[in-house]
PDB file of C-alpha atoms in Angstrom:
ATOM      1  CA  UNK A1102      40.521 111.002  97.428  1.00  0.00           C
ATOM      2  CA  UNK A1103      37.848 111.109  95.235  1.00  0.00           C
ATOM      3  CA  UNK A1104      36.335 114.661  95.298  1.00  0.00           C
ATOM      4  CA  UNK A1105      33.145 115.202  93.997  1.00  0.00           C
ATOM      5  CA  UNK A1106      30.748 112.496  92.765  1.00  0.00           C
ATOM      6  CA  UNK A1107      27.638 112.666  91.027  1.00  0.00           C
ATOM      7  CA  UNK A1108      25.890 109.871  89.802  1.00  0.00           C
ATOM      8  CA  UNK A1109      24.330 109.048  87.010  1.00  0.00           C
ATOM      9  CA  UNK A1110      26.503 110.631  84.288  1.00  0.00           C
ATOM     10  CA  UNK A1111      23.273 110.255  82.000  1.00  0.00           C
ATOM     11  CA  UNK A1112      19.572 109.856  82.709  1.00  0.00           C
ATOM     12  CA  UNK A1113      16.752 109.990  80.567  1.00  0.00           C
ATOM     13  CA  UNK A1114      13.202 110.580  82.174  1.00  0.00           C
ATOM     14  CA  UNK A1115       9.285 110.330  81.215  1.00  0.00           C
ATOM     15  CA  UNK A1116       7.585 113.328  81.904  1.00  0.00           C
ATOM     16  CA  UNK A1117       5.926 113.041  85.627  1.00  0.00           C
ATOM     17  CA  UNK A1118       8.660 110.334  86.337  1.00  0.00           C
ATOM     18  CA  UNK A1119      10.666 111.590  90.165  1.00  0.00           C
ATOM     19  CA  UNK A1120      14.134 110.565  90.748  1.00  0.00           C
ATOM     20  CA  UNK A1121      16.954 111.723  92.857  1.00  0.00           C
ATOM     21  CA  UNK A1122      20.478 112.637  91.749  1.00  0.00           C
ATOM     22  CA  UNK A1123      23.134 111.547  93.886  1.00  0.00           C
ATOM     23  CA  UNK A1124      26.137 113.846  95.300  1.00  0.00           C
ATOM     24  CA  UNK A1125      28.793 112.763  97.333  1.00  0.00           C
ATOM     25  CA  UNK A1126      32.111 114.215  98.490  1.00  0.00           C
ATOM     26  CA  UNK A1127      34.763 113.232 100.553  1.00  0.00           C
ATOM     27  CA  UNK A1128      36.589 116.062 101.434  1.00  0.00           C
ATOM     28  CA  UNK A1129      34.821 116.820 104.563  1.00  0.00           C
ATOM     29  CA  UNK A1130      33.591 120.354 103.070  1.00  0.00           C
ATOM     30  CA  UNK A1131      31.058 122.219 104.974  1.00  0.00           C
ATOM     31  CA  UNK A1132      29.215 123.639 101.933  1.00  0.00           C
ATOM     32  CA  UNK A1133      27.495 122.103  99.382  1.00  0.00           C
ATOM     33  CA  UNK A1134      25.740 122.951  96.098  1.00  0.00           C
ATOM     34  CA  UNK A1135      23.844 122.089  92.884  1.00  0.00           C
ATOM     35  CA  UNK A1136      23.361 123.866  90.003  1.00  0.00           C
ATOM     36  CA  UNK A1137      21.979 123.562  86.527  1.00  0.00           C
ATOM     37  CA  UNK A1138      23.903 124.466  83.253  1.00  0.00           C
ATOM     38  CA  UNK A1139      21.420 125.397  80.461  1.00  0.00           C
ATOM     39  CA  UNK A1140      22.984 126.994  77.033  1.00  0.00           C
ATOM     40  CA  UNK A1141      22.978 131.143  77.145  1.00  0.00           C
ATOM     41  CA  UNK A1142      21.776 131.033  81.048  1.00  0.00           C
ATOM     42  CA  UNK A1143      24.996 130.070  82.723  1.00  0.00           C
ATOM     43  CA  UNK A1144      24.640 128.181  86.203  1.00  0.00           C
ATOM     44  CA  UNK A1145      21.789 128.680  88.380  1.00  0.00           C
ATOM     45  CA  UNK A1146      22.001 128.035  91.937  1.00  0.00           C
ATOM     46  CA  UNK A1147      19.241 125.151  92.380  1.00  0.00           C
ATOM     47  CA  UNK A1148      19.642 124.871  96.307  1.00  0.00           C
ATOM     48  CA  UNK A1149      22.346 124.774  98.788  1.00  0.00           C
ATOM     49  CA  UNK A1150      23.687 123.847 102.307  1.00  0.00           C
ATOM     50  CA  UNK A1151      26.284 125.476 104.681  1.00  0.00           C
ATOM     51  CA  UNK A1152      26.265 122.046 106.641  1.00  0.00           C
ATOM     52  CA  UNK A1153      24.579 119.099 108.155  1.00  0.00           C
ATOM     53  CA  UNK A1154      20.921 119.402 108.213  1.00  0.00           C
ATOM     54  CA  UNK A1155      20.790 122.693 107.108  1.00  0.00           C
ATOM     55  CA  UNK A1156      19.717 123.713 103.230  1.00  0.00           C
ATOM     56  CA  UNK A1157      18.208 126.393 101.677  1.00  0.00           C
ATOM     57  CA  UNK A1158      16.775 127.721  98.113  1.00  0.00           C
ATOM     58  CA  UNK A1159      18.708 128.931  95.499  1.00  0.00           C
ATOM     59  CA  UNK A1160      17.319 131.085  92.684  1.00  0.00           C
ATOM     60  CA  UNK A1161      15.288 127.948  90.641  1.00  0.00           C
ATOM     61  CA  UNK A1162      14.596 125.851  93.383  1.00  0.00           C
ATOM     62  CA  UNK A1163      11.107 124.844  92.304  1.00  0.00           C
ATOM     63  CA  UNK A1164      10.352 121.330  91.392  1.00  0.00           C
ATOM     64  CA  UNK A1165      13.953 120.153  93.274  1.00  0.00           C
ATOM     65  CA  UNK A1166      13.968 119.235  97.187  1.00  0.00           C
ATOM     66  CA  UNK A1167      17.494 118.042  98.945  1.00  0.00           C
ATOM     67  CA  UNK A1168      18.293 117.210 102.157  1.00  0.00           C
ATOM     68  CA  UNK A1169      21.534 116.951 103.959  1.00  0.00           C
ATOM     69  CA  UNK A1170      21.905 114.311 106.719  1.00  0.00           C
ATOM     70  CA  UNK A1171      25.507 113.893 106.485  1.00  0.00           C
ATOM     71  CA  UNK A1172      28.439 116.128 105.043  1.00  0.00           C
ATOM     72  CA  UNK A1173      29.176 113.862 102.971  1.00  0.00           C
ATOM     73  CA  UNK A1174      25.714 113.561 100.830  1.00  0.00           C
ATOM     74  CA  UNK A1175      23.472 116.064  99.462  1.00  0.00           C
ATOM     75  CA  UNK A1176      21.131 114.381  96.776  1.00  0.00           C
ATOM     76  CA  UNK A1177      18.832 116.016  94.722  1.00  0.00           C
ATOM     77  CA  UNK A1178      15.299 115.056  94.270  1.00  0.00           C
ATOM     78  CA  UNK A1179      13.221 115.740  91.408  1.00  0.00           C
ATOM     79  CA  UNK A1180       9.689 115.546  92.125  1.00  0.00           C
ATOM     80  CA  UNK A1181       7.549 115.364  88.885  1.00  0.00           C
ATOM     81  CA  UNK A1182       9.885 115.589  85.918  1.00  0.00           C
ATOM     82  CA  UNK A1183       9.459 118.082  83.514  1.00  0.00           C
ATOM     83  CA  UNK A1184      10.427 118.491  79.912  1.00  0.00           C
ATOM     84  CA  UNK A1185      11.638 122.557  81.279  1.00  0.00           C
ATOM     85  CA  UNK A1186      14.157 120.142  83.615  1.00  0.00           C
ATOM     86  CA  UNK A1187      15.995 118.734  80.777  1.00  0.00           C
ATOM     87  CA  UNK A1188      19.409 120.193  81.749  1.00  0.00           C
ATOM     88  CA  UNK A1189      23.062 119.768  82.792  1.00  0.00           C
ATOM     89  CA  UNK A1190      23.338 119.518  86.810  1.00  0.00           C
ATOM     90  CA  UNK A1191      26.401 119.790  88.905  1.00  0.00           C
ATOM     91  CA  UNK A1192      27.042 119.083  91.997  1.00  0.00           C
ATOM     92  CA  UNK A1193      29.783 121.223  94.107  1.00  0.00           C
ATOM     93  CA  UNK A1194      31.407 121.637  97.232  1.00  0.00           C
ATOM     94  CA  UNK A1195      33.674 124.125  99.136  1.00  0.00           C
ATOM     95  CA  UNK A1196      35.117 124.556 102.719  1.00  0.00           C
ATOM     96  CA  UNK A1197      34.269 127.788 103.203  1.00  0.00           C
ATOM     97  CA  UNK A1198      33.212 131.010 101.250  1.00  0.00           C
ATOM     98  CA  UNK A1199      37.027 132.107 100.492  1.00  0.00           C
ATOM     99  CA  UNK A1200      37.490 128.885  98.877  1.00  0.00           C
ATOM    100  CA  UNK A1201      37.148 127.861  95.239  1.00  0.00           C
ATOM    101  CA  UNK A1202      34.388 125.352  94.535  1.00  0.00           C
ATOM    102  CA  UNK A1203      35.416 121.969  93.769  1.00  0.00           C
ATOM    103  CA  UNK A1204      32.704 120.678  91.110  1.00  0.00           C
ATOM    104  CA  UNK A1205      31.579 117.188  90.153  1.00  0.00           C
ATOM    105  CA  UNK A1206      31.496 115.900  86.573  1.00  0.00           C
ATOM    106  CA  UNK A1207      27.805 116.676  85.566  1.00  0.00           C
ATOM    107  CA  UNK A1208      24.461 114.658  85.142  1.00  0.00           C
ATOM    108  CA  UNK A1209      23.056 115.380  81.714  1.00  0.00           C
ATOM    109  CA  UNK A1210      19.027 114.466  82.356  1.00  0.00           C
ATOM    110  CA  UNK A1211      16.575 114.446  79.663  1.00  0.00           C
ATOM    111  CA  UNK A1212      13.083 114.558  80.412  1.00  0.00           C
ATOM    112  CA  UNK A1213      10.684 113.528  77.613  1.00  0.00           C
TER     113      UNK A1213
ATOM    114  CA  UNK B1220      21.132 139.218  97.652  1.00  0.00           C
ATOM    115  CA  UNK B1221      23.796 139.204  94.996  1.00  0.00           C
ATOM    116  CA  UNK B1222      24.147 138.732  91.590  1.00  0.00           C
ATOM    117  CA  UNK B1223      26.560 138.590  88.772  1.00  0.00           C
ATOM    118  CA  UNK B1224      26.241 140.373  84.710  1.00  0.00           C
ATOM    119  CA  UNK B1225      28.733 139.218  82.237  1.00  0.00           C
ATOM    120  CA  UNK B1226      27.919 141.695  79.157  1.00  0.00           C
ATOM    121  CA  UNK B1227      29.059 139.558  76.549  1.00  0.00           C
ATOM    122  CA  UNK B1228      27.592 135.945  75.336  1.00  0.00           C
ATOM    123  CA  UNK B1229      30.320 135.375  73.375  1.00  0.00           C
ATOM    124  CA  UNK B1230      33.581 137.007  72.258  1.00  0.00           C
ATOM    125  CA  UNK B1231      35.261 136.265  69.017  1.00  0.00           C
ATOM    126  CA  UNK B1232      39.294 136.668  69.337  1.00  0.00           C
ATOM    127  CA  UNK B1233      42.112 135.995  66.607  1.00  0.00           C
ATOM    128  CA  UNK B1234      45.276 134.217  68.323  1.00  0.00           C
ATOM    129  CA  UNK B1235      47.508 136.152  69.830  1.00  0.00           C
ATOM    130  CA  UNK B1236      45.457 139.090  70.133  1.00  0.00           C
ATOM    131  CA  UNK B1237      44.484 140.706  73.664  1.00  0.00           C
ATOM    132  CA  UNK B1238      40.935 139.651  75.070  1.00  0.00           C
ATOM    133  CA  UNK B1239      38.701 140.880  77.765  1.00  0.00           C
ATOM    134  CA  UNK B1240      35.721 139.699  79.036  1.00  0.00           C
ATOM    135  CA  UNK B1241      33.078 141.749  81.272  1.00  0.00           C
ATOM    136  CA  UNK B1242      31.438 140.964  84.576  1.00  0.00           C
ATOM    137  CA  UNK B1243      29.195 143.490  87.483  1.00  0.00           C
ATOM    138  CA  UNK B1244      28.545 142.486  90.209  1.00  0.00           C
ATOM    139  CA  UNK B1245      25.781 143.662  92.777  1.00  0.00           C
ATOM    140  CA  UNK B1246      25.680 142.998  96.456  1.00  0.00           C
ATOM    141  CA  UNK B1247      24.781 143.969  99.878  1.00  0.00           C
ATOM    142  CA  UNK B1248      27.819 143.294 101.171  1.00  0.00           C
ATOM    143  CA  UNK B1249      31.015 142.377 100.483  1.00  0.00           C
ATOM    144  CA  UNK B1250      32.135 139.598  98.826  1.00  0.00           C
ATOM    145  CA  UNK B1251      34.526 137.371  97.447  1.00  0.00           C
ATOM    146  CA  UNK B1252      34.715 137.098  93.317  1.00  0.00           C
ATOM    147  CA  UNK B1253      35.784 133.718  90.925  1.00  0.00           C
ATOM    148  CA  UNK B1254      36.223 133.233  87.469  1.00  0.00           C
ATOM    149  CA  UNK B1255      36.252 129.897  86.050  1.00  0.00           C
ATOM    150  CA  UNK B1256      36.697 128.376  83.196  1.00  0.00           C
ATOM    151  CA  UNK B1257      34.958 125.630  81.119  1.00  0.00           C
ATOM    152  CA  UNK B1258      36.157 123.624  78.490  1.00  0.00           C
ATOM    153  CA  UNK B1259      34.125 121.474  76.087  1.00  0.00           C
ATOM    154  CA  UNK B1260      32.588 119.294  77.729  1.00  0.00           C
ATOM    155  CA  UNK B1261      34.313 119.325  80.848  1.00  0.00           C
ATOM    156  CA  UNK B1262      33.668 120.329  84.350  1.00  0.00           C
ATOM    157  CA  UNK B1263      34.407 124.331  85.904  1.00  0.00           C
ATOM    158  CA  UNK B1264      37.891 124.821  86.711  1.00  0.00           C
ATOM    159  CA  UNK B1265      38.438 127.703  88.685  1.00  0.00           C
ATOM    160  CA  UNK B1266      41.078 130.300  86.988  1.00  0.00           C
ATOM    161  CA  UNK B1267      41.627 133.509  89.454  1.00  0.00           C
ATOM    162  CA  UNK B1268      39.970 134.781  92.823  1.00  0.00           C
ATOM    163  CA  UNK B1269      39.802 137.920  94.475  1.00  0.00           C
ATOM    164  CA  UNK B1270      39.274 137.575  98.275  1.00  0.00           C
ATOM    165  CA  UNK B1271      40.958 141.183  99.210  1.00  0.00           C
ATOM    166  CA  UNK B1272      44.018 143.045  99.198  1.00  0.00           C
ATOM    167  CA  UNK B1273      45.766 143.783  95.844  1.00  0.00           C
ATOM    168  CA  UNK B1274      43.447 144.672  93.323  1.00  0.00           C
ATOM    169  CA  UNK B1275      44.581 143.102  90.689  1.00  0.00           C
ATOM    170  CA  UNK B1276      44.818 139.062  90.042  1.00  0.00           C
ATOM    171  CA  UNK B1277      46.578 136.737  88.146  1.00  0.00           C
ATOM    172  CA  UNK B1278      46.383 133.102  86.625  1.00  0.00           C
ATOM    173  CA  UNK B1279      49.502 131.118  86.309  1.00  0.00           C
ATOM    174  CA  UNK B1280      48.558 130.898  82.630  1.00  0.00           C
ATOM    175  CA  UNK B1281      48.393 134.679  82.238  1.00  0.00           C
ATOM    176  CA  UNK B1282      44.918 136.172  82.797  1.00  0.00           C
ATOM    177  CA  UNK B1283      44.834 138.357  85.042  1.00  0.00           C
ATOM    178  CA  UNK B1284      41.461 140.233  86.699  1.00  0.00           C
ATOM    179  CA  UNK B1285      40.947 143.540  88.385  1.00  0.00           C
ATOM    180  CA  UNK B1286      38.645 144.004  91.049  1.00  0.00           C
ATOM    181  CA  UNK B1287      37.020 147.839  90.962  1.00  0.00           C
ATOM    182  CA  UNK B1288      34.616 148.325  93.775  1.00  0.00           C
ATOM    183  CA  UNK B1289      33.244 151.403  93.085  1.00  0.00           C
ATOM    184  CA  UNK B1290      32.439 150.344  89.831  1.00  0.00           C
ATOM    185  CA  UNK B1291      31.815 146.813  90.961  1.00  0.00           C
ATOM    186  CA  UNK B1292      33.508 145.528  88.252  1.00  0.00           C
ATOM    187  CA  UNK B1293      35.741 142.470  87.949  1.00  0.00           C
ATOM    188  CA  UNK B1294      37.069 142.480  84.334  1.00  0.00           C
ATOM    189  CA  UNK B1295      39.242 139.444  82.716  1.00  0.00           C
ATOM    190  CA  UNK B1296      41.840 139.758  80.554  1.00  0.00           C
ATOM    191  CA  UNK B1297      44.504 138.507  78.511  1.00  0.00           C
ATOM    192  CA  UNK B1298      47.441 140.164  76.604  1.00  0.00           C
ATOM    193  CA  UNK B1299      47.694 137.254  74.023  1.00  0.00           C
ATOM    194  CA  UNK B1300      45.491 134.101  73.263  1.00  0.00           C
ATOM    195  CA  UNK B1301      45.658 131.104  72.445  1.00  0.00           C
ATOM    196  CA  UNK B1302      44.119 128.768  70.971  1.00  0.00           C
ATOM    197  CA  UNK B1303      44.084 126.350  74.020  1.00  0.00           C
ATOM    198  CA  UNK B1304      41.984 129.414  76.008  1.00  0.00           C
ATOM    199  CA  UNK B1305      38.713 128.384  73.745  1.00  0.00           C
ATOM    200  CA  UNK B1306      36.618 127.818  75.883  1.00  0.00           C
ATOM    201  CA  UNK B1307      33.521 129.126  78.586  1.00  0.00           C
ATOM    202  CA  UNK B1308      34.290 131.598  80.804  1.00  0.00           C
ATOM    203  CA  UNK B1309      32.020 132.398  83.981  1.00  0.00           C
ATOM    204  CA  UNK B1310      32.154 135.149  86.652  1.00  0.00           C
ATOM    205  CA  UNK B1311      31.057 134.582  90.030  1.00  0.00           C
ATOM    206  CA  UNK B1312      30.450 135.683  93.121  1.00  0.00           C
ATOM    207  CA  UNK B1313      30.330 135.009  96.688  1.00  0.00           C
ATOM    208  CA  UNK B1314      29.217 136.953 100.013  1.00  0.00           C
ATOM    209  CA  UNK B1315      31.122 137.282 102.946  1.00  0.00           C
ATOM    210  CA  UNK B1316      28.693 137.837 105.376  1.00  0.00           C
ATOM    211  CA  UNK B1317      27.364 134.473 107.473  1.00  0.00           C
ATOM    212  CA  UNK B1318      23.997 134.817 106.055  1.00  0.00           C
ATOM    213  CA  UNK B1319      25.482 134.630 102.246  1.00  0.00           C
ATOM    214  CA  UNK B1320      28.518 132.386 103.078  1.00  0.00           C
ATOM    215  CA  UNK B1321      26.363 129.532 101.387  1.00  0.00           C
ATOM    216  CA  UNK B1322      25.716 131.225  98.355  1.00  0.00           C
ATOM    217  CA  UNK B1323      27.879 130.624  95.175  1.00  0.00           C
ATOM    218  CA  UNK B1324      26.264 133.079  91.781  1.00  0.00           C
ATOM    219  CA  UNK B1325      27.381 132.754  88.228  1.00  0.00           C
ATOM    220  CA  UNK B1326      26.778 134.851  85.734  1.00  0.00           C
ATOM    221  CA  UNK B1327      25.959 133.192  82.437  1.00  0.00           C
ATOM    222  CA  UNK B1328      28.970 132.507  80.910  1.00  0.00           C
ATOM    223  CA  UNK B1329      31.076 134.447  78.022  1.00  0.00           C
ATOM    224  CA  UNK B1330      32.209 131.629  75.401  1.00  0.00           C
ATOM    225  CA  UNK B1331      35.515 132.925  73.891  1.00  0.00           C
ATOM    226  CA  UNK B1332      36.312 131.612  70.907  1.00  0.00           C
ATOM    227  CA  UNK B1333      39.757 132.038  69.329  1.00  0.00           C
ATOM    228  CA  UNK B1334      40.488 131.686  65.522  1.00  0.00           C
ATOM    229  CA  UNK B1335      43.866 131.315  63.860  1.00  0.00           C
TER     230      UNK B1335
END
């Protein structure tokens, strides 16, 4: 049992450059997240999904897109990358709303 | 919508002193309220929920939290730290309702930091 996985750990970007970050879980949780860590600000919901093909925005959700085709995958797309989305994302996932979150262990991306 | 105010960036604490750390909430509707904790550079861990019932909450590594809903409040706090408990602390919240079960809020974090 695995939990949450994010991959990559580390990714360094050129400005304008798109890539996706990959989430996976195996727990068979219904709702997914991601979130960006950036010093003083806390998390910030990026987008979410309550379950298979269904997502919606979070409260920075420009410049991402996801899609969920399966419960187990929700990847995160970054369009045109931008030196403002040099950050710390998680990934996280939960069975339902009464339920802690069970978080994966971070992608630190650096756009130059 | 919903969102979560912890007062205080960061909160210097001598060890074995009490500490308590600040977070409002606001929401239309009820919800369900998490504090986790982060440790250099580590993933969250969660630390105490409040889902209902008793209004006050406890860690098994004594924290404890009190839910107020008429001040929306859910305060942490600690009778005696360590220097172990160093580390981020975030509040967060989450509604009950179908059309906010999705939604998980943090506030933005209280780093304690505790000196011998």
């Amino acid at each position: 049992n695995a939990g949450v996985t994010q991959t990559p750990k580390f990714q360094v970007l050129k400005t304008g450059q798109s890539m996706t970050l990959q989430c996976a879980q195996d727990m068979n949780h219904e709702y997914m997240s991601w979130y960006r860590q950036d010093p003083g600000m806390g998390l910030r919901l990026i987008h979410y999904s309550v379950g298979a093909g269904i997502t919606d925005q979070g409260e920075v959700p420009n410049g991402y897109n996801v899609s969920r085709s399966t419960t187990e995958d929700f990847p995160l797309r970054l369009l045109s990358a931008a030196p403002s989305q040099t950050s710390v994302y998680f990934c996280a996932s939960r069975p339902d709303p009464s339920t802690e979150a069970f978080f994966g262990q971070g992608t630190r991306l650096t756009v130059v | 919508a919903q969102s979560v105010t912890q007062l205080d960036s960061q909160v210097p604490v001598f060890e074995e002193a009490p500490v308590e750390l600040r977070c409002n909430y606001s929401s239309s509707v009820s919800v369900y309220l998490f504090w986790y904790v982060q440790y250099p550079n580590q993933g969250l861990q969660l630390l105490l929920k409040y889902l209902s019932g008793s209004t006050l909450v406890e860690s098994i590594n004594g924290f404890e939290a009190e839910f107020n809903k008429s001040q929306t409040s859910f305060h942490l706090r600690k009778p005696s730290v360590h220097i172990s408990d160093t580390a981020e602390y975030f509040c967060a919240v989450s509604g009950v309702t179908t059309d906010s079960w999705g939604k998980l809020q943090f506030g933005s974090g209280t780093q304690v930091v505790v000196t011998p």
